Short mmCIF file of C-alpha atoms in Angstrom, two decimals:
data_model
loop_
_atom_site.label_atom_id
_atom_site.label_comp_id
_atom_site.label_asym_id
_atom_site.label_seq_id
_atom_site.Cartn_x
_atom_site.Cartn_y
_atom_site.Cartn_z
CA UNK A 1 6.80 19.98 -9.24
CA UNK A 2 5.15 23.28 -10.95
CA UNK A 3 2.94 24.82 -8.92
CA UNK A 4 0.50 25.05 -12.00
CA UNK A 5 -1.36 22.36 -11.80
CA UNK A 6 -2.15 21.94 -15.88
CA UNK A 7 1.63 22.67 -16.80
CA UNK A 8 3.53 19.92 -18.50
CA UNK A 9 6.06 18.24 -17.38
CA UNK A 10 9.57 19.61 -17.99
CA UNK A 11 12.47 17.45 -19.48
CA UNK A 12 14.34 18.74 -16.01
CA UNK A 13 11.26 18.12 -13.80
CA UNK A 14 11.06 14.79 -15.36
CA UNK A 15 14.72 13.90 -14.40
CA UNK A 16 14.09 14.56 -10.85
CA UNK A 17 11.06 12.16 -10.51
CA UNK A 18 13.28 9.23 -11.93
CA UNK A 19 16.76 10.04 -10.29
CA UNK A 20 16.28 7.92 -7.67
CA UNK A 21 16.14 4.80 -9.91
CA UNK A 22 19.08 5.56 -12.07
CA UNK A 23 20.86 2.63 -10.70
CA UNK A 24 18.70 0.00 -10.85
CA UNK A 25 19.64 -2.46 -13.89
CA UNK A 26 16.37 -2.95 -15.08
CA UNK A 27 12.54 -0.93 -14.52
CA UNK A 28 9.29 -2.15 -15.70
CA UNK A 29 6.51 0.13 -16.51
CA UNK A 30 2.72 -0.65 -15.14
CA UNK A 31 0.72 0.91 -18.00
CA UNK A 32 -2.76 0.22 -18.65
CA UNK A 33 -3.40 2.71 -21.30
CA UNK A 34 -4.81 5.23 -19.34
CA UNK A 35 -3.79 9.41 -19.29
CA UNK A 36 -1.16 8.14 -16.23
CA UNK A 37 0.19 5.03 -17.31
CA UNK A 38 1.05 6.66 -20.77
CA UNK A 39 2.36 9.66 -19.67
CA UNK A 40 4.56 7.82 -16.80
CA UNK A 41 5.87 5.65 -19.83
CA UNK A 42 6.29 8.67 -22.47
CA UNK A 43 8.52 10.26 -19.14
CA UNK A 44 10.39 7.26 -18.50
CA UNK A 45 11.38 6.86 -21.64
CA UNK A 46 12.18 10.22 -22.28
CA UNK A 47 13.97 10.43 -19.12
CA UNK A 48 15.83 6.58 -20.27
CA UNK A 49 17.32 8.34 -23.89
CA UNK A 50 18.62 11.59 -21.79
CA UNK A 51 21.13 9.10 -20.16
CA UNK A 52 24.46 7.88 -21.09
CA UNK A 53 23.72 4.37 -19.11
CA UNK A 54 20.20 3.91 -18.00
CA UNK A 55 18.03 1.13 -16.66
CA UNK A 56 16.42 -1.26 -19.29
CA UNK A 57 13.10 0.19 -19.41
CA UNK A 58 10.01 -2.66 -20.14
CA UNK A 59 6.00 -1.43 -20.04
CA UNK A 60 3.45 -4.59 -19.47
CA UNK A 61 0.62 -4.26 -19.58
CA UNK A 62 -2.65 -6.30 -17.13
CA UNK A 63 -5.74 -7.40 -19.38
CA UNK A 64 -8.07 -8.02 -16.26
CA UNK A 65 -10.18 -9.74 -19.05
CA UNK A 66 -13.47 -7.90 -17.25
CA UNK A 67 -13.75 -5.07 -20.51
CA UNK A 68 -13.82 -5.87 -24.43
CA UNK A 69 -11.88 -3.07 -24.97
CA UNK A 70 -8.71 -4.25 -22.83
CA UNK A 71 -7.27 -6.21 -25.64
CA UNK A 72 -7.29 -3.38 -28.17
CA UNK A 73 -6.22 -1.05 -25.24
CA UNK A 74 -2.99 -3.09 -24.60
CA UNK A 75 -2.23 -3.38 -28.47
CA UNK A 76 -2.25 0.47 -28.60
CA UNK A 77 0.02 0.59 -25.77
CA UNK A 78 2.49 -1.71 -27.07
CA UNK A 79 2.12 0.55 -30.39
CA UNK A 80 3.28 3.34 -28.62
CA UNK A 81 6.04 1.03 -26.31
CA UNK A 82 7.60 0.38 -30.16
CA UNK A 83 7.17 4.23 -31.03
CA UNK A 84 9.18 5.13 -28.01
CA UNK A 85 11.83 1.96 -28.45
CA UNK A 86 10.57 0.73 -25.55
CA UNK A 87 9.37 -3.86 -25.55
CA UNK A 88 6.14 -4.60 -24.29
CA UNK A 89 4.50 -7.44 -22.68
CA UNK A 90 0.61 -8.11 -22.21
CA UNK A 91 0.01 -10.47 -19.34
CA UNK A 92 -3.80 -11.84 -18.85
CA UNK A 93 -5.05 -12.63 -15.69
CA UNK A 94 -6.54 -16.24 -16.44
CA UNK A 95 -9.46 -17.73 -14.43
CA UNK A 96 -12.69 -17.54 -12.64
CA UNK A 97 -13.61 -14.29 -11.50
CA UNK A 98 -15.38 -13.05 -8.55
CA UNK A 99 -18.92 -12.30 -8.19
CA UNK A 100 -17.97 -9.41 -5.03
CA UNK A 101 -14.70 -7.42 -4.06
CA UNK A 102 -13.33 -7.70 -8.37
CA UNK A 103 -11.82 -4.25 -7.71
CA UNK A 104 -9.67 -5.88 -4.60
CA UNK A 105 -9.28 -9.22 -6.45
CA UNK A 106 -8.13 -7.14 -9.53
CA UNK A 107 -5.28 -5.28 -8.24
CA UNK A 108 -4.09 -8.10 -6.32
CA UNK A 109 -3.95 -9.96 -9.49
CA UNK A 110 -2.13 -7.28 -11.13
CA UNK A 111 0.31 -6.43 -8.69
CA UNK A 112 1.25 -10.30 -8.87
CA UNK A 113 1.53 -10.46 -12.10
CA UNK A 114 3.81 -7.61 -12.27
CA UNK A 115 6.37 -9.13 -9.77
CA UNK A 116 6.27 -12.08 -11.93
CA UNK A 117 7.23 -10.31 -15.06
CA UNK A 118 9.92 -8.11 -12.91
CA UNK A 119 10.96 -10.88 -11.70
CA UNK A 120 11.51 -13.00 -15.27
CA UNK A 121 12.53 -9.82 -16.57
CA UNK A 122 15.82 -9.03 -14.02
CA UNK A 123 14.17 -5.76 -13.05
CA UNK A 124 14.20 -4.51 -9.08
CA UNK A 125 11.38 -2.13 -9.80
CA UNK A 126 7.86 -2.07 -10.73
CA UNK A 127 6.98 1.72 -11.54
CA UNK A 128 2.85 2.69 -11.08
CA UNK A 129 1.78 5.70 -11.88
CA UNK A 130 -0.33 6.66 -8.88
CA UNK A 131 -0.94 10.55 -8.72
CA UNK A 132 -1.71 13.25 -6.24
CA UNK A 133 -4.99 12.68 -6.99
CA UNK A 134 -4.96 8.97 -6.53
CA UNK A 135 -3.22 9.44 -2.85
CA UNK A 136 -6.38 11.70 -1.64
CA UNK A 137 -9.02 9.72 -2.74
CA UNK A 138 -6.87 6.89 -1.29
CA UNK A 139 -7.09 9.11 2.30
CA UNK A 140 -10.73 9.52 1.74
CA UNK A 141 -11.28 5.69 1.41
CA UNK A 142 -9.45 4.62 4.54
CA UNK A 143 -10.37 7.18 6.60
CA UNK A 144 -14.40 5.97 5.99
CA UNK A 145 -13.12 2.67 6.78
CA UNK A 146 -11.83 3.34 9.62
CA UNK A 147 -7.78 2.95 9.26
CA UNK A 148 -5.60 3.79 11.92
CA UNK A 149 -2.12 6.13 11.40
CA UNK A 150 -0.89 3.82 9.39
CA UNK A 151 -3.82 3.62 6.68
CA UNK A 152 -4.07 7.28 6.89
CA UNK A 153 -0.70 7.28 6.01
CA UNK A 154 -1.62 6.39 2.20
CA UNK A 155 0.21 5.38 -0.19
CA UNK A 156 4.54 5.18 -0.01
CA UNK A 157 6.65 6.36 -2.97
CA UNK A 158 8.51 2.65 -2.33
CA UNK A 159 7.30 -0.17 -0.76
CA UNK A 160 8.16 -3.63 -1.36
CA UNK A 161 5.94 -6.04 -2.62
CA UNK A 162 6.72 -10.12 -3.82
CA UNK A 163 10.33 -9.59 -3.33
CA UNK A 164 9.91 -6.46 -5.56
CA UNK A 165 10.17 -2.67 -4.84
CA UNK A 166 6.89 -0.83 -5.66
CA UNK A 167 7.64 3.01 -7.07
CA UNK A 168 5.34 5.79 -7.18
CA UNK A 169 7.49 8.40 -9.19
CA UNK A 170 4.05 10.46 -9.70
CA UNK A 171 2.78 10.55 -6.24
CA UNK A 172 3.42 13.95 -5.97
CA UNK A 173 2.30 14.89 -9.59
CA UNK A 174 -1.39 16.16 -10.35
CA UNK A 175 -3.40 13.77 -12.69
CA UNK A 176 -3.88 17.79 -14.83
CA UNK A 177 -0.24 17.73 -15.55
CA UNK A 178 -0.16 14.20 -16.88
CA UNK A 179 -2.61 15.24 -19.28
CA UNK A 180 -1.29 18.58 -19.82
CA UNK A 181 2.43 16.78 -20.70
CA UNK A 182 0.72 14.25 -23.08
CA UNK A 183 -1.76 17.29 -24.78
CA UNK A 184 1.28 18.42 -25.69
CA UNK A 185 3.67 15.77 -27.25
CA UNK A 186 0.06 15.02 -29.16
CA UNK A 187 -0.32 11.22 -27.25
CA UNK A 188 -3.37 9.36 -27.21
CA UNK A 189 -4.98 7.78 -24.11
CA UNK A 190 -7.67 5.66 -23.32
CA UNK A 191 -10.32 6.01 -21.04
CA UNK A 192 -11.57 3.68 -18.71
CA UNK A 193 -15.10 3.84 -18.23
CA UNK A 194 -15.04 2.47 -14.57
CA UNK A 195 -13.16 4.76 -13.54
CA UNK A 196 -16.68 6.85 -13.52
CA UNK A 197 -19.04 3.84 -12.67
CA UNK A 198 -20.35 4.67 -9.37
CA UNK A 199 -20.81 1.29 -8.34
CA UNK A 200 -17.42 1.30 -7.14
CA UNK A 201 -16.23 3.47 -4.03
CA UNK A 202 -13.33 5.26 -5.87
CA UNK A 203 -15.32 6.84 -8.41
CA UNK A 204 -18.24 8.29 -6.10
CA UNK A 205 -15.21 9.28 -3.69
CA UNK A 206 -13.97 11.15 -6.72
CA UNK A 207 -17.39 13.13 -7.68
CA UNK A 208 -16.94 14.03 -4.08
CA UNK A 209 -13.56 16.19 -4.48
CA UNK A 210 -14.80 19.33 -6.47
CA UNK A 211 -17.08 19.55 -3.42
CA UNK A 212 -14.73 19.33 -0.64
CA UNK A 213 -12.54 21.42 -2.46
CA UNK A 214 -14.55 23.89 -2.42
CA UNK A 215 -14.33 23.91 1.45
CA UNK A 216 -10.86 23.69 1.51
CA UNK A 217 -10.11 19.69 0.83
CA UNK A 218 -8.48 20.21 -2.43
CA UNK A 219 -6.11 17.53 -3.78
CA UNK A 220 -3.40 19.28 -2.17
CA UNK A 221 -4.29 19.52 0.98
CA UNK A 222 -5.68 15.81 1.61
CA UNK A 223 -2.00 14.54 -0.39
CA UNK A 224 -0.79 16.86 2.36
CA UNK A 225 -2.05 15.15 5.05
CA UNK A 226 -1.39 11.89 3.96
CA UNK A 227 2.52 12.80 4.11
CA UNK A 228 2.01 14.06 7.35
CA UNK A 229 0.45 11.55 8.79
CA UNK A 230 3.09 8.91 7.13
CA UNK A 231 5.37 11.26 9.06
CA UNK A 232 3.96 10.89 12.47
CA UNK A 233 3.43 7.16 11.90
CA UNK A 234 7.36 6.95 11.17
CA UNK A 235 7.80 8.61 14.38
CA UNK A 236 5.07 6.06 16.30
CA UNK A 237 7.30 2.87 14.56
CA UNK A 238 10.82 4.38 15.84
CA UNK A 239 8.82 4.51 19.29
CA UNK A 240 7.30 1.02 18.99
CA UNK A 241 10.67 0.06 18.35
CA UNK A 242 12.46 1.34 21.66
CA UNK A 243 9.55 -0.25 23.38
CA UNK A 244 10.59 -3.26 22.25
CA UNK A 245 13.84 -3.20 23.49
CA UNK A 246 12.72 -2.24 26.72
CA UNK A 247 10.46 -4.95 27.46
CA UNK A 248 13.17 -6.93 26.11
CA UNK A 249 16.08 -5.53 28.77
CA UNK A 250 13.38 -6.26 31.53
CA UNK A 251 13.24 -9.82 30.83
CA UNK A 252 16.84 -10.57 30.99
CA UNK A 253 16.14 -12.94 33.94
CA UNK A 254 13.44 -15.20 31.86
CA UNK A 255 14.11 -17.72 29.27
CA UNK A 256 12.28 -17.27 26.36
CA UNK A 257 10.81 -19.85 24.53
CA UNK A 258 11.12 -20.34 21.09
CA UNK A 259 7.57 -19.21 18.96
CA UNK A 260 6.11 -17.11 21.92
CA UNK A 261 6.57 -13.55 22.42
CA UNK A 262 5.94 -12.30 26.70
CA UNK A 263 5.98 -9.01 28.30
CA UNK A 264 6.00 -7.79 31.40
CA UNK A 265 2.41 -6.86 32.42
CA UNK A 266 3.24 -4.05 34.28
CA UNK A 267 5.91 -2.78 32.22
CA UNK A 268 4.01 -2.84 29.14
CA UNK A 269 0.69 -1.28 31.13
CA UNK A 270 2.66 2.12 31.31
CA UNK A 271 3.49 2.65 27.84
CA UNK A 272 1.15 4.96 25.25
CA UNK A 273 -1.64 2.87 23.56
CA UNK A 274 -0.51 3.80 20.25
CA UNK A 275 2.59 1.99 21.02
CA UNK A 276 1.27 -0.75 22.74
CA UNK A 277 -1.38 -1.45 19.78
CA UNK A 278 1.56 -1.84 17.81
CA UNK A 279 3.41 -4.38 19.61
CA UNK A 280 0.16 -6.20 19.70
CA UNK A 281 -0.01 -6.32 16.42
CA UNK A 282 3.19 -6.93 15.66
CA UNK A 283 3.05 -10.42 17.44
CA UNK A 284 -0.20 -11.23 16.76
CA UNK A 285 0.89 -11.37 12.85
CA UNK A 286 3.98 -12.62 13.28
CA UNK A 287 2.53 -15.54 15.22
CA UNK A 288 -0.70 -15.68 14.31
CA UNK A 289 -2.02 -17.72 11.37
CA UNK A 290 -5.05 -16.06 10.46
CA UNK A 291 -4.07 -12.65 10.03
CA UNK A 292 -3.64 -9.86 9.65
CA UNK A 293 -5.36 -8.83 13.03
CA UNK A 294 -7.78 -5.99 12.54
CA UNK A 295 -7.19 -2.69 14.07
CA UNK A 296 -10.58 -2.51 15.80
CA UNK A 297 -10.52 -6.07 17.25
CA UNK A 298 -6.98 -5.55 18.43
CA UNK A 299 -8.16 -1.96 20.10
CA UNK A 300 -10.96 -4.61 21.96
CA UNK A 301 -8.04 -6.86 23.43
CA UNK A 302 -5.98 -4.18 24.69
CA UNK A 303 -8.79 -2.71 26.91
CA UNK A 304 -9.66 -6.62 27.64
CA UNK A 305 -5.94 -6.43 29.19
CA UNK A 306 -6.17 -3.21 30.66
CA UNK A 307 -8.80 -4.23 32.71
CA UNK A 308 -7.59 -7.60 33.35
CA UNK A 309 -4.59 -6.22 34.20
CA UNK A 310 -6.10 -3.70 36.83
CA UNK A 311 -8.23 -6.58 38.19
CA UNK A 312 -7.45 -8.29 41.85
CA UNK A 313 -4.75 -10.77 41.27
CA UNK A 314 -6.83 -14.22 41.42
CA UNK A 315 -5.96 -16.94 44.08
CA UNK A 316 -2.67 -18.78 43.57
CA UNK A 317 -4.30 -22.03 43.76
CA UNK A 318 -6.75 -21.11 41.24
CA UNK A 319 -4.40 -21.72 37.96
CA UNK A 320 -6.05 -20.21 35.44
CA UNK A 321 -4.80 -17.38 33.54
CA UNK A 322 -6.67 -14.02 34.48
CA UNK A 323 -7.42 -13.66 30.67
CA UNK A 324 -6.97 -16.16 27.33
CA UNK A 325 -8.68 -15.19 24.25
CA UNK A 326 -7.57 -15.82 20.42
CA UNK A 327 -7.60 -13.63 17.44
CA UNK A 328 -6.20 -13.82 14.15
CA UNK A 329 -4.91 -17.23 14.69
CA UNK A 330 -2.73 -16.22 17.86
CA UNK A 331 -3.28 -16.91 21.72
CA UNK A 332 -3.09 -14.48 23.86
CA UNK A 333 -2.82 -15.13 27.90
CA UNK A 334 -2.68 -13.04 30.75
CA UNK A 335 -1.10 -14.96 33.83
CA UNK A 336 1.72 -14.54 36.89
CA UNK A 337 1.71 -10.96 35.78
CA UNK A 338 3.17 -11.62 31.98
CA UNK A 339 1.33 -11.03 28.71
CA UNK A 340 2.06 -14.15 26.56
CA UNK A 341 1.32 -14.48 22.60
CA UNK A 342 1.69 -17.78 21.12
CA UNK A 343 -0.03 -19.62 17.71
CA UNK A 344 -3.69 -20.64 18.45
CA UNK A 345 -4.15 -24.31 18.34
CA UNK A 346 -5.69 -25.04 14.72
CA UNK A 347 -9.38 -25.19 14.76
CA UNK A 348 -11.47 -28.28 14.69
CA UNK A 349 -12.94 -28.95 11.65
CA UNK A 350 -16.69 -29.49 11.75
CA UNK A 351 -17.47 -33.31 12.13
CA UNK A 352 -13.92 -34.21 12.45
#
């Protein structure tokens, strides 16, 4: 992209963000009505004429049903959809709401709908229109929380989703630009007063910025990160990965048994925590039935291990495994010097 910030968007510019998806037969277009919804669709259908054969383009459009002014906010989007020859489709989400978490429960309810209507639609692709800005404060959020690489990692440009590919043509792209582009084609937007109510932790997150910019945390720089730290977790997965096969090639001799995942106690002892976290939590979810596992909790069994691990080997006539504890719905064992993760008995319900 420019590197001015409040440029618009270029015709040329515009053809780069979308190339990727030239091929797909059909895209729809997440837009709530807001400065980066519209402009994504005002692109993507700019970008959709410029071609000779080009993806069948469809914006929806999520009335949470939690503002009065959603319903006339989707009517002016599908306004503008017809403007720009593009069909539109408003999709409600129906049903009680909750008292706690609505921002969680809200984009959870979106994103679902939006596979649904990609899915009834023929389309491979849902397109968001996440920003720069969006992937910082996303940063900032999991890094108070606590995430590991991973979180830290942020947002993809594609990840998958219901059977559905999630794209994030804008990652990249400055919220100011967005603006900038639709200031100058003379579009409308709406604004979205929660996106300032600081009862929510994105919006106090985001009064935050000018002042960590100021120090050096800009946009940029925190976006920055984020794809560097995606990077390095790439590079942890590729090494979780050969671990796996090498636990794998040292049990050649045992049988394995069919919904339980075993290592070697001592083999797995001398590989890097990072990497051993991960293939804890790897079968914990995969066998598990109460996950995910949480990072933290998981970081608690492996040194649980470790030191049961390093402990005196207990009598042979004893029996018991050195260590057995459950989380997420797995069981995990320690005994005859083999790690063992299997699916936790179901729990007993209360008076049963």
């Amino acid at each position: 992209m420019s590197d001015d910030d409040n440029s618009p968007i270029s015709a040329r510019e515009a053809r780069r963000l979308f190339a990727g998806l030239r091929s797909a037969p059909a895209l729809v277009l997440a837009v709530s009505g807001g400065p980066d919804s519209v402009a994504l669709m005002w692109l993507a259908a700019r970008w959709q004429r410029s071609l000779a054969r080009a993806p069948v383009l469809t914006a929806v459009t999520i009335d949470h049903g939690l503002r009065q002014e959603a319903a006339r906010e989707a009517r002016e989007v599908k306004r503008l959809a017809t403007e720009l020859g593009l069909p539109h489709r408003t999709l409600r989400w129906r049903g009680a709401k909750p008292k706690t978490g609505v921002p969680a429960a809200a984009r959870e309810a979106r994103y679902r709908l939006l596979a649904e209507a990609a899915r009834a639609l023929g389309a491979s692709h849902v397109l968001t229109a996440h920003t720069r800005d969006d992937q910082a404060e996303t940063l900032l959020m999991r890094l108070l929380r606590g995430s590991g690489l991973a979180g830290l990692s942020a947002m993809a440009q594609l990840t998958e989703r219901d059977g559905i590919v999630l794209a994030r043509p804008l990652l990249d792209v400055p919220k100011a630009q967005l603006i900038a582009t639709l200031k100058r084609a003379k579009i409308g937007f709406a604004d979205d007063p929660t996106n300032r109510d600081t009862a929510f932790t994105r919006p106090r997150l985001r009064a935050l910025l000018p002042l960590l910019a100021a120090e050096g945390g800009d946009v940029r720089n925190l976006a920055r990160l984020a794809t560097r730290l995606a990077r390095a977790n790439a590079a942890v997965e590729v090494l979780a990965d050969g671990a796996e096969r090498f636990l794998r090639l040292r049990d050649r001799g045992e049988a394995p048994q069919v919904g339980v995942r075993s290592f070697e106690a001592s083999a797995f002892a001398a590989l890097p925590d990072e990497v051993r976290l991960r293939l804890l939590l790897r079968a914990i979810n995969a066998l598990g039935h109460e996950g995910p596992a949480e990072l933290g909790k998981v970081e608690t069994l492996l040194a649980a291990l470790d030191q049961a691990i390093a402990a005196p080997p207990r009598a042979a006539s004893n029996g018991r495994p050195a260590m057995r504890q459950t989380l997420a719905g797995a069981l995990i064992s320690l005994a005859g010097g083999r790690i063992q993760i299997a699916p936790a008995p179901a729990r007993r319900r209360k008076g049963a």
